[in-house]
Amino acid sequence: MAETEELLVVTYRGIFQEVEEALGIYSDSYREESAVLFLDGSDALGRKIEAGRPILLETSSGKVVVAAKISEEPHPGIAFMPRSPWSASLLPAEVGEGGLLQLKRFRARASPAGEAVTTIEEIGERIRVF
Amino acid sequence: MCDDIEAEFEGGKVKRTMNLCRKGRAHYDSLSIDRLTPAVGGSEVRGEEAVTAAGELLAGAECPLLLGFGRSTLEAQKLGIELAKKLGSVIDDPTSRQGLIMERILKGEVPTCTFDDVRNYADVSIYWGDDPSSSHPRHLSRFSYFPRGEKRQRGYEEDREAIVIDVRRSPTATIAADGFFQVSPGGDAAFAEALLAALGGKIPKVEDKKRMLNLATKLRKAKFGAIFTGPGLADAQDGDLGWFFSLVARLNEFTRFSVIPSLPDYNTRGLHQSLFDVAGAVSPVSFEDGIASGPKFGVTGLLESFDAVLVVGSDPVANLPAPLARKLARIPMVAVGTHRNLTTDAASVTVPTAMAGLEAGGSALRSDGVRVDLEAQVKSDRPTDLQIVEMLMEVV
């Protein structure tokens, strides 16, 4: 897959993330469970993304840095991300034909990042200030 | 919402528990973590002052919006609807994705059943875009797959079949093993079309035709089927679910198949039911000019026109798409809840409440519609969400 091609990101809820959410969204543990993207191995390779390293995700709605993880099963062109304030930062605000917001999937550019994973405090500040 | 939990507390903290899942235990442990404090304009105040400021903010608004209530007791939800009526406002729960399915169930247009029916009778459970092993960890063990039931004495080993239709191999899909059918994102309607063809004895237009035909045979021969729908299904076709309702109707020509949505918050079903009882529809519902409902009345359609927001037990700022969250955060906002979150951080006024089922009693509806009475297990000085809404009713 070409380095610049957008990935289709599909969100989901995981048990460990739900547990950490209940224990407080401002914790490092919640960020570690939420600010991640599971990539297909070939998609990561084509973008020079390494497992565990920070990656920049960008859409027209915003951008965040999350940690890269490589899936064991192949799913080229598709990436999976826990539904969280990090994924919400990238979601489009347009509604579909059925009148619902699309909260489940979006297209995003992914590239290696030279900065640390975005904190929830930074996400909150971006929402309140901009 | 599990009714068999035992817990001992010491000094306001959990000492010992029985029958709690990992998620439930975290909920109990959160009694002492990140609790919300009363504040106005970012400065901590007494609780009564925060409620007064909240009431004044709402009373002074021309077009207020009420958000959330999925984590409120039935009593608070019903009074919240009365508050929306009194304010002539809209009430919405935009992150609850299964309103359309719930509305059809409440109208009696889609068959449903209780979890107890599933435990006693279901031999086939379909989890569509749903991963209860993560979202409702005791779902499979108490009701839908592992337990013995009245007509299902041999449990999952011989008596039950789990089918998972999802875009990824979730923990529930891993349990279902050979019953996992992977669909492409947005490919649910095409999968249903192929299944409908197979149910009708036609050759389905899918790669593995034999497997789809076998699935159709299995479903046709089921004695009692249950379909659990998750956010993956509700979002699959941008809210257009005609294909799903057609499939459910077709399955019910062969045998009984009931639908139970897996809902996000402990009392989302209660909110849907309470709104339906009043408005004949689920959220969003507008009381601005009589009663009206539909997506255009909620956050997505009218956010620009609201001049005050009351959020109860929810975190829309963290869950809505960033462009909407930024707009929401610019509107004067009252946040009522148990814990600090991105919404309470953005609110002009915050009002803390007790945690229902732990610090306060009340009642709620499980996602299958069964009423559960909640009892306080530890003492708390914080008011209940019902008491807060009562006070707001007086102020406005």
Short mmCIF file of C-alpha atoms in Angstrom, two decimals:
data_model
loop_
_atom_site.label_atom_id
_atom_site.label_comp_id
_atom_site.label_asym_id
_atom_site.label_seq_id
_atom_site.Cartn_x
_atom_site.Cartn_y
_atom_site.Cartn_z
CA MET A 1 0.00 0.00 0.00
CA ALA A 2 1.31 3.45 -0.91
CA GLU A 3 2.75 5.42 1.96
CA THR A 4 0.36 8.34 1.45
CA GLU A 5 -2.80 6.30 0.99
CA GLU A 6 -5.34 6.79 3.77
CA LEU A 7 -6.22 3.91 6.06
CA LEU A 8 -9.79 3.02 6.94
CA VAL A 9 -9.84 3.17 10.74
CA VAL A 10 -12.53 1.13 12.50
CA THR A 11 -13.16 1.75 16.19
CA TYR A 12 -14.07 -0.78 18.86
CA ARG A 13 -14.36 -1.08 22.64
CA GLY A 14 -12.02 -3.42 24.49
CA ILE A 15 -12.45 -4.82 28.00
CA PHE A 16 -9.12 -3.50 29.31
CA GLN A 17 -9.87 -0.02 28.00
CA GLU A 18 -13.35 -0.10 29.56
CA VAL A 19 -11.79 -1.09 32.89
CA GLU A 20 -9.26 1.73 32.75
CA GLU A 21 -11.99 4.18 31.72
CA ALA A 22 -13.97 3.27 34.83
CA LEU A 23 -10.85 3.81 36.92
CA GLY A 24 -10.32 7.33 35.54
CA ILE A 25 -9.63 8.72 32.10
CA TYR A 26 -6.72 10.87 33.27
CA SER A 27 -4.50 7.89 34.12
CA ASP A 28 -1.48 6.67 32.14
CA SER A 29 -3.13 3.24 32.00
CA TYR A 30 -6.20 4.60 30.22
CA ARG A 31 -3.99 6.39 27.68
CA GLU A 32 -1.95 3.23 27.09
CA GLU A 33 -5.13 1.24 26.40
CA SER A 34 -6.83 3.93 24.31
CA ALA A 35 -4.19 5.85 22.35
CA VAL A 36 -3.20 2.94 20.11
CA LEU A 37 -3.74 1.90 16.50
CA PHE A 38 -3.56 -1.71 15.33
CA LEU A 39 -2.06 -1.81 11.86
CA ASP A 40 -1.68 -4.53 9.28
CA GLY A 41 1.98 -5.56 9.01
CA SER A 42 2.31 -4.54 5.35
CA ASP A 43 0.65 -1.17 5.97
CA ALA A 44 3.12 -0.48 8.78
CA LEU A 45 6.07 -1.57 6.69
CA GLY A 46 5.02 0.63 3.76
CA ARG A 47 4.84 3.65 6.04
CA LYS A 48 8.04 2.86 7.92
CA ILE A 49 6.01 2.51 11.12
CA GLU A 50 7.45 0.32 13.87
CA ALA A 51 5.51 -1.45 16.60
CA GLY A 52 5.44 0.52 19.84
CA ARG A 53 6.59 3.76 18.17
CA PRO A 54 4.42 6.90 18.03
CA ILE A 55 2.46 7.57 14.86
CA LEU A 56 0.69 10.69 13.71
CA LEU A 57 -2.93 10.23 12.61
CA GLU A 58 -4.54 13.06 10.67
CA THR A 59 -8.02 13.74 9.30
CA SER A 60 -9.86 16.92 8.36
CA SER A 61 -11.23 16.97 11.92
CA GLY A 62 -7.90 16.93 13.73
CA LYS A 63 -4.70 15.06 14.48
CA VAL A 64 -3.37 12.96 17.35
CA VAL A 65 -0.27 10.92 18.08
CA VAL A 66 -0.89 7.36 19.25
CA ALA A 67 1.23 4.23 19.71
CA ALA A 68 1.50 1.77 16.82
CA LYS A 69 0.72 -1.90 17.27
CA ILE A 70 0.96 -4.57 14.61
CA SER A 71 -1.89 -7.10 14.36
CA GLU A 72 -1.20 -10.81 14.18
CA GLU A 73 -3.94 -11.31 11.57
CA PRO A 74 -3.72 -9.50 8.23
CA HIS A 75 -6.17 -6.66 7.44
CA PRO A 76 -4.52 -4.54 4.73
CA GLY A 77 -5.89 -1.04 4.30
CA ILE A 78 -7.84 -1.29 7.55
CA ALA A 79 -6.66 -0.28 11.02
CA PHE A 80 -8.40 -0.81 14.35
CA MET A 81 -8.50 1.74 17.16
CA PRO A 82 -10.24 1.75 20.54
CA ARG A 83 -13.13 4.21 20.64
CA SER A 84 -11.90 7.01 22.88
CA PRO A 85 -11.17 10.76 22.98
CA TRP A 86 -8.22 10.01 20.66
CA SER A 87 -10.42 8.46 17.97
CA ALA A 88 -13.12 11.11 18.53
CA SER A 89 -10.48 13.75 17.73
CA LEU A 90 -10.36 12.32 14.21
CA LEU A 91 -14.03 11.55 13.53
CA PRO A 92 -15.89 13.52 10.86
CA ALA A 93 -18.88 15.56 12.04
CA GLU A 94 -21.03 14.78 9.00
CA VAL A 95 -24.12 12.60 9.36
CA GLY A 96 -24.92 9.67 7.10
CA GLU A 97 -28.04 9.10 5.04
CA GLY A 98 -29.77 7.55 8.04
CA GLY A 99 -29.24 10.75 10.01
CA LEU A 100 -26.69 9.24 12.40
CA LEU A 101 -23.20 10.48 13.10
CA GLN A 102 -20.63 8.00 11.91
CA LEU A 103 -18.81 7.15 15.15
CA LYS A 104 -17.50 3.78 14.03
CA ARG A 105 -15.09 4.42 11.18
CA PHE A 106 -13.17 7.12 9.31
CA ARG A 107 -10.28 7.53 6.89
CA ALA A 108 -6.97 8.84 8.23
CA ARG A 109 -3.41 9.46 7.10
CA ALA A 110 -0.82 7.64 9.23
CA SER A 111 2.90 8.39 9.42
CA PRO A 112 5.74 8.04 11.93
CA ALA A 113 5.66 10.81 14.52
CA GLY A 114 8.56 12.68 16.03
CA GLU A 115 6.65 13.52 19.16
CA ALA A 116 5.16 11.74 22.15
CA VAL A 117 1.66 10.25 22.32
CA THR A 118 -0.97 12.98 22.75
CA THR A 119 -2.17 13.25 26.34
CA ILE A 120 -5.83 13.51 27.32
CA GLU A 121 -5.09 16.92 28.85
CA GLU A 122 -3.89 18.10 25.41
CA ILE A 123 -7.07 16.77 23.79
CA GLY A 124 -9.20 18.54 26.39
CA GLU A 125 -7.32 21.81 25.90
CA ARG A 126 -7.67 21.64 22.11
CA ILE A 127 -11.43 21.18 22.49
CA ARG A 128 -11.84 24.00 24.99
CA VAL A 129 -9.46 26.53 23.40
CA PHE A 130 -10.06 26.14 19.66
CA MET B 1 -26.88 -4.40 36.62
CA CYS B 2 -25.90 -7.89 37.80
CA ASP B 3 -28.20 -8.79 40.69
CA ASP B 4 -25.98 -11.39 42.36
CA ILE B 5 -23.04 -9.23 43.45
CA GLU B 6 -21.77 -9.39 47.01
CA ALA B 7 -19.38 -6.78 48.34
CA GLU B 8 -17.81 -5.76 51.63
CA PHE B 9 -16.51 -2.27 52.25
CA GLU B 10 -14.05 -0.87 54.74
CA GLY B 11 -13.46 2.84 55.19
CA GLY B 12 -15.46 3.66 52.07
CA LYS B 13 -13.31 1.35 49.92
CA VAL B 14 -13.97 -2.11 48.52
CA LYS B 15 -12.59 -4.88 50.73
CA ARG B 16 -13.99 -8.05 49.15
CA THR B 17 -16.35 -8.88 46.29
CA MET B 18 -18.09 -11.89 44.76
CA ASN B 19 -19.42 -12.32 41.19
CA LEU B 20 -18.04 -9.03 39.90
CA CYS B 21 -16.53 -8.98 36.43
CA ARG B 22 -13.35 -7.00 35.79
CA LYS B 23 -15.39 -4.03 34.57
CA GLY B 24 -17.74 -4.17 37.55
CA ARG B 25 -14.83 -4.28 39.97
CA ALA B 26 -13.36 -1.17 38.33
CA HIS B 27 -16.72 0.53 38.75
CA TYR B 28 -16.67 -0.28 42.46
CA ASP B 29 -13.04 0.83 42.83
CA SER B 30 -13.88 4.16 41.16
CA LEU B 31 -15.77 5.17 44.32
CA SER B 32 -12.62 6.96 45.43
CA ILE B 33 -11.11 8.04 42.10
CA ASP B 34 -11.53 11.33 40.21
CA ARG B 35 -14.84 12.21 41.87
CA LEU B 36 -16.51 15.37 40.63
CA THR B 37 -16.62 18.43 42.91
CA PRO B 38 -19.16 21.29 42.81
CA ALA B 39 -17.78 24.28 40.91
CA VAL B 40 -18.89 27.47 39.17
CA GLY B 41 -16.59 29.06 36.59
CA GLY B 42 -13.80 26.69 37.63
CA SER B 43 -13.93 27.67 41.32
CA GLU B 44 -15.06 25.16 43.89
CA VAL B 45 -18.29 26.13 45.69
CA ARG B 46 -20.80 24.49 48.01
CA GLY B 47 -23.16 22.00 46.36
CA GLU B 48 -26.23 24.19 46.85
CA GLU B 49 -24.50 27.13 45.15
CA ALA B 50 -23.62 24.96 42.16
CA VAL B 51 -27.24 23.79 41.81
CA THR B 52 -28.52 27.37 42.04
CA ALA B 53 -26.02 28.54 39.40
CA ALA B 54 -27.02 25.58 37.20
CA GLY B 55 -30.71 26.44 37.54
CA GLU B 56 -30.10 30.10 36.73
CA LEU B 57 -28.04 29.21 33.67
CA LEU B 58 -30.80 26.95 32.34
CA ALA B 59 -33.65 29.30 33.26
CA GLY B 60 -31.95 32.17 31.43
CA ALA B 61 -31.54 30.20 28.22
CA GLU B 62 -33.89 30.52 25.26
CA CYS B 63 -32.96 27.22 23.66
CA PRO B 64 -31.44 24.71 26.11
CA LEU B 65 -30.32 21.18 25.28
CA LEU B 66 -30.38 18.21 27.67
CA LEU B 67 -27.80 15.51 26.98
CA GLY B 68 -27.11 12.09 28.45
CA PHE B 69 -29.27 10.45 31.16
CA GLY B 70 -28.19 6.91 30.11
CA ARG B 71 -26.38 6.57 33.46
CA SER B 72 -29.30 7.94 35.48
CA THR B 73 -31.95 6.03 37.38
CA LEU B 74 -35.41 5.61 35.85
CA GLU B 75 -36.77 8.10 38.37
CA ALA B 76 -34.21 10.76 37.36
CA GLN B 77 -34.79 10.07 33.67
CA LYS B 78 -38.54 10.55 33.99
CA LEU B 79 -38.08 13.80 35.87
CA GLY B 80 -35.40 14.85 33.36
CA ILE B 81 -38.01 14.47 30.61
CA GLU B 82 -40.38 16.66 32.66
CA LEU B 83 -37.55 19.21 32.96
CA ALA B 84 -37.08 19.13 29.18
CA LYS B 85 -40.82 19.74 28.78
CA LYS B 86 -40.75 22.61 31.26
CA LEU B 87 -37.78 24.21 29.51
CA GLY B 88 -39.21 23.56 26.04
CA SER B 89 -35.92 21.92 25.18
CA VAL B 90 -34.47 18.95 23.32
CA ILE B 91 -33.31 15.79 25.09
CA ASP B 92 -30.70 13.71 23.29
CA ASP B 93 -28.23 10.89 23.90
CA PRO B 94 -26.11 11.11 20.73
CA THR B 95 -23.63 8.39 21.61
CA SER B 96 -26.35 5.77 22.02
CA ARG B 97 -26.35 4.12 18.61
CA GLN B 98 -29.25 1.72 18.74
CA GLY B 99 -32.22 4.05 19.02
CA LEU B 100 -33.67 2.91 15.70
CA ILE B 101 -33.63 -0.78 16.69
CA MET B 102 -34.93 0.04 20.17
CA GLU B 103 -37.78 2.11 18.75
CA ARG B 104 -38.90 -0.77 16.50
CA ILE B 105 -38.76 -3.15 19.48
CA LEU B 106 -40.79 -0.80 21.68
CA LYS B 107 -43.37 -0.44 18.90
CA GLY B 108 -43.68 -4.23 18.80
CA GLU B 109 -42.42 -4.36 15.22
CA VAL B 110 -39.30 -6.40 16.04
CA PRO B 111 -39.58 -9.48 18.29
CA THR B 112 -37.59 -9.45 21.49
CA CYS B 113 -37.25 -11.54 24.66
CA THR B 114 -35.50 -11.44 28.02
CA PHE B 115 -32.02 -12.70 28.89
CA ASP B 116 -33.72 -15.33 31.04
CA ASP B 117 -35.56 -16.60 27.94
CA VAL B 118 -32.20 -16.78 26.18
CA ARG B 119 -30.64 -18.78 29.02
CA ASN B 120 -33.57 -21.19 29.17
CA TYR B 121 -34.41 -21.68 25.50
CA ALA B 122 -31.90 -20.24 23.00
CA ASP B 123 -29.93 -22.74 20.96
CA VAL B 124 -28.52 -20.16 18.52
CA SER B 125 -27.14 -16.76 19.54
CA ILE B 126 -26.00 -14.31 16.90
CA TYR B 127 -23.73 -11.47 18.02
CA TRP B 128 -23.80 -8.91 15.21
CA GLY B 129 -21.26 -6.07 15.47
CA ASP B 130 -21.37 -6.92 19.14
CA ASP B 131 -18.60 -8.01 21.47
CA PRO B 132 -20.22 -8.65 24.85
CA SER B 133 -17.09 -10.39 26.14
CA SER B 134 -15.63 -6.86 26.26
CA SER B 135 -18.69 -4.66 26.78
CA HIS B 136 -20.79 -6.91 29.06
CA PRO B 137 -18.33 -9.52 30.35
CA ARG B 138 -20.90 -11.78 32.09
CA HIS B 139 -23.31 -11.85 29.12
CA LEU B 140 -22.08 -15.18 27.75
CA SER B 141 -21.57 -16.85 31.13
CA ARG B 142 -24.87 -15.84 32.73
CA PHE B 143 -27.24 -15.88 29.78
CA SER B 144 -26.29 -16.45 26.20
CA TYR B 145 -23.70 -19.19 25.72
CA PHE B 146 -22.16 -21.04 28.64
CA PRO B 147 -25.00 -21.61 31.14
CA ARG B 148 -27.39 -24.52 31.46
CA GLY B 149 -31.04 -23.52 31.04
CA GLU B 150 -34.46 -25.10 31.33
CA LYS B 151 -34.38 -26.49 27.77
CA ARG B 152 -30.63 -26.20 27.38
CA GLN B 153 -29.23 -28.62 29.94
CA ARG B 154 -26.05 -29.34 28.03
CA GLY B 155 -24.96 -25.71 27.61
CA TYR B 156 -22.48 -24.61 25.01
CA GLU B 157 -20.85 -28.02 24.64
CA GLU B 158 -23.82 -29.50 22.79
CA ASP B 159 -26.91 -27.33 23.16
CA ARG B 160 -25.87 -23.88 22.02
CA GLU B 161 -24.31 -22.34 18.94
CA ALA B 162 -22.63 -18.93 18.86
CA ILE B 163 -22.47 -16.99 15.58
CA VAL B 164 -20.42 -13.78 15.46
CA ILE B 165 -20.67 -11.39 12.52
CA ASP B 166 -18.07 -8.66 12.87
CA VAL B 167 -15.32 -6.74 11.09
CA ARG B 168 -12.60 -8.08 13.40
CA ARG B 169 -11.89 -11.19 15.43
CA SER B 170 -13.10 -9.85 18.78
CA PRO B 171 -12.83 -11.79 22.06
CA THR B 172 -16.43 -12.97 21.50
CA ALA B 173 -15.52 -14.07 17.97
CA THR B 174 -12.60 -16.04 19.41
CA ILE B 175 -15.02 -17.91 21.70
CA ALA B 176 -17.35 -18.59 18.75
CA ALA B 177 -14.37 -20.04 16.83
CA ASP B 178 -15.86 -21.61 13.66
CA GLY B 179 -18.99 -19.49 14.14
CA PHE B 180 -17.12 -16.31 13.27
CA PHE B 181 -18.07 -14.63 9.99
CA GLN B 182 -15.85 -11.70 9.11
CA VAL B 183 -17.42 -8.88 7.09
CA SER B 184 -15.70 -5.89 5.55
CA PRO B 185 -16.41 -2.50 7.19
CA GLY B 186 -19.84 -1.47 5.88
CA GLY B 187 -20.33 -4.94 4.36
CA ASP B 188 -23.08 -6.02 6.76
CA ALA B 189 -25.96 -5.37 4.37
CA ALA B 190 -24.27 -7.41 1.63
CA PHE B 191 -23.74 -10.24 4.12
CA ALA B 192 -27.42 -10.09 5.08
CA GLU B 193 -28.41 -10.13 1.41
CA ALA B 194 -26.34 -13.26 0.82
CA LEU B 195 -27.85 -14.89 3.91
CA LEU B 196 -31.36 -14.02 2.74
CA ALA B 197 -30.59 -15.64 -0.60
CA ALA B 198 -29.28 -18.76 1.14
CA LEU B 199 -32.36 -18.88 3.40
CA GLY B 200 -34.48 -18.82 0.23
CA GLY B 201 -32.57 -21.74 -1.24
CA LYS B 202 -30.66 -19.62 -3.75
CA ILE B 203 -26.91 -19.60 -4.31
CA PRO B 204 -25.49 -16.69 -2.29
CA LYS B 205 -23.13 -14.26 -3.99
CA VAL B 206 -20.23 -14.74 -1.61
CA GLU B 207 -16.83 -16.37 -1.88
CA ASP B 208 -17.57 -19.28 0.47
CA LYS B 209 -21.04 -20.31 -0.75
CA LYS B 210 -21.05 -23.62 1.12
CA ARG B 211 -20.38 -21.97 4.46
CA MET B 212 -23.18 -19.43 3.93
CA LEU B 213 -25.61 -22.20 2.93
CA ASN B 214 -24.64 -24.14 6.06
CA LEU B 215 -25.28 -21.06 8.18
CA ALA B 216 -28.70 -20.61 6.58
CA THR B 217 -29.55 -24.26 7.31
CA LYS B 218 -28.43 -23.88 10.92
CA LEU B 219 -30.61 -20.79 11.38
CA ARG B 220 -33.62 -22.37 9.68
CA LYS B 221 -33.37 -25.37 12.04
CA ALA B 222 -32.90 -23.31 15.21
CA LYS B 223 -35.53 -23.81 17.89
CA PHE B 224 -35.08 -20.44 19.57
CA GLY B 225 -32.72 -17.82 18.16
CA ALA B 226 -31.42 -14.62 19.73
CA ILE B 227 -29.71 -11.76 17.92
CA PHE B 228 -27.61 -9.37 19.98
CA THR B 229 -26.90 -6.16 18.11
CA GLY B 230 -23.93 -3.96 18.90
CA PRO B 231 -22.66 -0.58 17.74
CA GLY B 232 -20.94 -2.29 14.82
CA LEU B 233 -24.34 -3.14 13.35
CA ALA B 234 -26.03 0.15 14.21
CA ASP B 235 -23.26 2.09 12.46
CA ALA B 236 -22.79 -0.33 9.60
CA GLN B 237 -24.92 1.47 7.01
CA ASP B 238 -25.04 4.99 8.49
CA GLY B 239 -28.21 4.18 10.38
CA ASP B 240 -30.11 2.68 7.42
CA LEU B 241 -31.13 -0.70 8.86
CA GLY B 242 -33.97 -1.78 6.56
CA TRP B 243 -31.86 -4.77 5.48
CA PHE B 244 -31.52 -5.93 9.09
CA PHE B 245 -35.25 -5.72 9.80
CA SER B 246 -35.95 -7.66 6.57
CA LEU B 247 -33.58 -10.42 7.69
CA VAL B 248 -35.16 -10.63 11.15
CA ALA B 249 -38.63 -10.86 9.59
CA ARG B 250 -37.47 -13.61 7.21
CA LEU B 251 -35.85 -15.63 10.02
CA ASN B 252 -39.09 -15.42 11.97
CA GLU B 253 -40.87 -17.14 9.09
CA PHE B 254 -38.85 -20.26 9.96
CA THR B 255 -38.54 -20.07 13.73
CA ARG B 256 -38.52 -17.59 16.56
CA PHE B 257 -35.62 -15.10 16.46
CA SER B 258 -35.61 -12.30 19.04
CA VAL B 259 -33.48 -9.15 19.04
CA ILE B 260 -31.82 -7.64 22.12
CA PRO B 261 -29.61 -4.58 21.55
CA SER B 262 -26.43 -4.42 23.65
CA LEU B 263 -26.64 -0.92 25.05
CA PRO B 264 -23.73 1.21 26.27
CA ASP B 265 -24.82 2.59 29.64
CA TYR B 266 -26.48 0.79 32.53
CA ASN B 267 -29.84 2.47 31.93
CA THR B 268 -29.87 3.41 28.25
CA ARG B 269 -32.88 1.11 27.85
CA GLY B 270 -34.62 3.02 30.65
CA LEU B 271 -34.11 6.31 28.84
CA HIS B 272 -35.41 4.85 25.58
CA GLN B 273 -38.45 3.40 27.35
CA SER B 274 -39.17 6.61 29.30
CA LEU B 275 -38.93 8.77 26.17
CA PHE B 276 -41.03 6.30 24.21
CA ASP B 277 -43.74 6.34 26.88
CA VAL B 278 -43.97 10.14 26.60
CA ALA B 279 -43.16 10.83 22.98
CA GLY B 280 -43.69 7.57 21.12
CA ALA B 281 -40.07 7.79 20.00
CA VAL B 282 -36.57 7.51 21.43
CA SER B 283 -33.95 10.23 21.50
CA PRO B 284 -33.58 12.90 20.31
CA VAL B 285 -36.95 14.29 21.30
CA SER B 286 -37.84 17.97 21.10
CA PHE B 287 -40.38 19.60 23.43
CA GLU B 288 -39.85 23.05 21.95
CA ASP B 289 -43.12 23.18 20.03
CA GLY B 290 -45.21 20.20 21.09
CA ILE B 291 -43.41 16.86 20.76
CA ALA B 292 -41.21 16.00 17.81
CA SER B 293 -38.44 13.48 17.28
CA GLY B 294 -35.73 12.52 14.80
CA PRO B 295 -32.00 13.04 14.31
CA LYS B 296 -32.48 16.59 12.98
CA PHE B 297 -33.62 17.77 16.42
CA GLY B 298 -30.50 16.61 18.25
CA VAL B 299 -26.88 17.54 18.57
CA THR B 300 -26.10 16.90 14.93
CA GLY B 301 -28.87 19.05 13.53
CA LEU B 302 -29.31 21.91 15.92
CA LEU B 303 -26.09 22.36 17.91
CA GLU B 304 -25.55 25.89 16.58
CA SER B 305 -28.91 27.05 17.92
CA PHE B 306 -28.62 25.86 21.53
CA ASP B 307 -27.59 28.53 24.04
CA ALA B 308 -27.23 26.30 27.14
CA VAL B 309 -26.56 22.62 27.73
CA LEU B 310 -27.32 20.34 30.67
CA VAL B 311 -25.30 17.12 30.56
CA VAL B 312 -26.31 14.40 33.02
CA GLY B 313 -24.06 11.39 33.60
CA SER B 314 -22.36 11.48 30.23
CA ASP B 315 -19.18 12.63 28.51
CA PRO B 316 -20.19 13.91 25.07
CA VAL B 317 -17.10 16.12 24.78
CA ALA B 318 -14.93 12.98 24.86
CA ASN B 319 -17.10 10.93 22.50
CA LEU B 320 -18.49 13.29 19.87
CA PRO B 321 -16.44 14.08 16.75
CA ALA B 322 -13.96 16.86 17.58
CA PRO B 323 -15.67 19.57 15.45
CA LEU B 324 -18.93 18.99 17.37
CA ALA B 325 -17.15 18.66 20.72
CA ARG B 326 -15.47 22.05 20.15
CA LYS B 327 -18.85 23.67 19.38
CA LEU B 328 -20.41 22.02 22.42
CA ALA B 329 -17.60 23.23 24.69
CA ARG B 330 -18.28 26.85 23.65
CA ILE B 331 -21.91 26.71 24.85
CA PRO B 332 -22.52 27.53 28.54
CA MET B 333 -22.79 24.10 30.08
CA VAL B 334 -23.92 22.44 33.31
CA ALA B 335 -22.43 18.99 33.92
CA VAL B 336 -24.07 16.70 36.48
CA GLY B 337 -22.24 13.47 37.21
CA THR B 338 -20.25 11.21 39.44
CA HIS B 339 -16.73 11.63 38.08
CA ARG B 340 -14.52 14.21 36.43
CA ASN B 341 -14.27 13.89 32.64
CA LEU B 342 -13.64 16.06 29.55
CA THR B 343 -17.22 17.35 29.65
CA THR B 344 -17.04 18.41 33.29
CA ASP B 345 -13.69 20.10 32.53
CA ALA B 346 -15.41 22.15 29.82
CA ALA B 347 -18.53 22.97 31.86
CA SER B 348 -19.34 26.34 33.41
CA VAL B 349 -21.03 24.62 36.34
CA THR B 350 -20.40 21.14 37.75
CA VAL B 351 -22.72 19.31 40.14
CA PRO B 352 -21.54 16.02 41.70
CA THR B 353 -23.92 13.14 42.36
CA ALA B 354 -23.84 9.80 44.15
CA MET B 355 -23.20 6.61 42.16
CA ALA B 356 -26.45 4.69 41.65
CA GLY B 357 -26.28 1.12 42.88
CA LEU B 358 -23.33 1.91 45.15
CA GLU B 359 -24.05 5.14 47.00
CA ALA B 360 -27.70 5.58 46.07
CA GLY B 361 -30.76 3.50 45.27
CA GLY B 362 -33.21 3.71 42.42
CA SER B 363 -34.30 1.55 39.55
CA ALA B 364 -33.18 0.85 36.02
CA LEU B 365 -34.04 -1.31 33.01
CA ARG B 366 -31.61 -3.93 31.73
CA SER B 367 -31.12 -3.87 27.98
CA ASP B 368 -33.75 -6.65 27.72
CA GLY B 369 -36.28 -4.40 29.48
CA VAL B 370 -36.30 -6.21 32.84
CA ARG B 371 -36.53 -3.79 35.75
CA VAL B 372 -33.77 -3.94 38.34
CA ASP B 373 -33.97 -2.26 41.73
CA LEU B 374 -30.68 -0.75 42.84
CA GLU B 375 -29.74 -0.34 46.48
CA ALA B 376 -27.14 1.85 48.15
CA GLN B 377 -24.25 -0.16 49.58
CA VAL B 378 -22.17 2.60 51.12
CA LYS B 379 -23.10 5.92 52.69
CA SER B 380 -22.54 9.10 50.74
CA ASP B 381 -23.07 12.81 51.35
CA ARG B 382 -23.57 13.40 47.66
CA PRO B 383 -27.13 13.91 46.42
CA THR B 384 -28.70 11.50 43.92
CA ASP B 385 -29.20 12.52 40.31
CA LEU B 386 -32.94 12.50 41.03
CA GLN B 387 -32.48 15.04 43.84
CA ILE B 388 -30.43 17.29 41.55
CA VAL B 389 -33.07 17.22 38.83
CA GLU B 390 -35.76 17.92 41.46
CA MET B 391 -33.80 20.99 42.61
CA LEU B 392 -33.34 22.16 39.03
CA MET B 393 -37.09 21.79 38.46
CA GLU B 394 -37.69 24.14 41.39
CA VAL B 395 -35.15 26.73 40.23
CA VAL B 396 -36.31 26.89 36.61
#
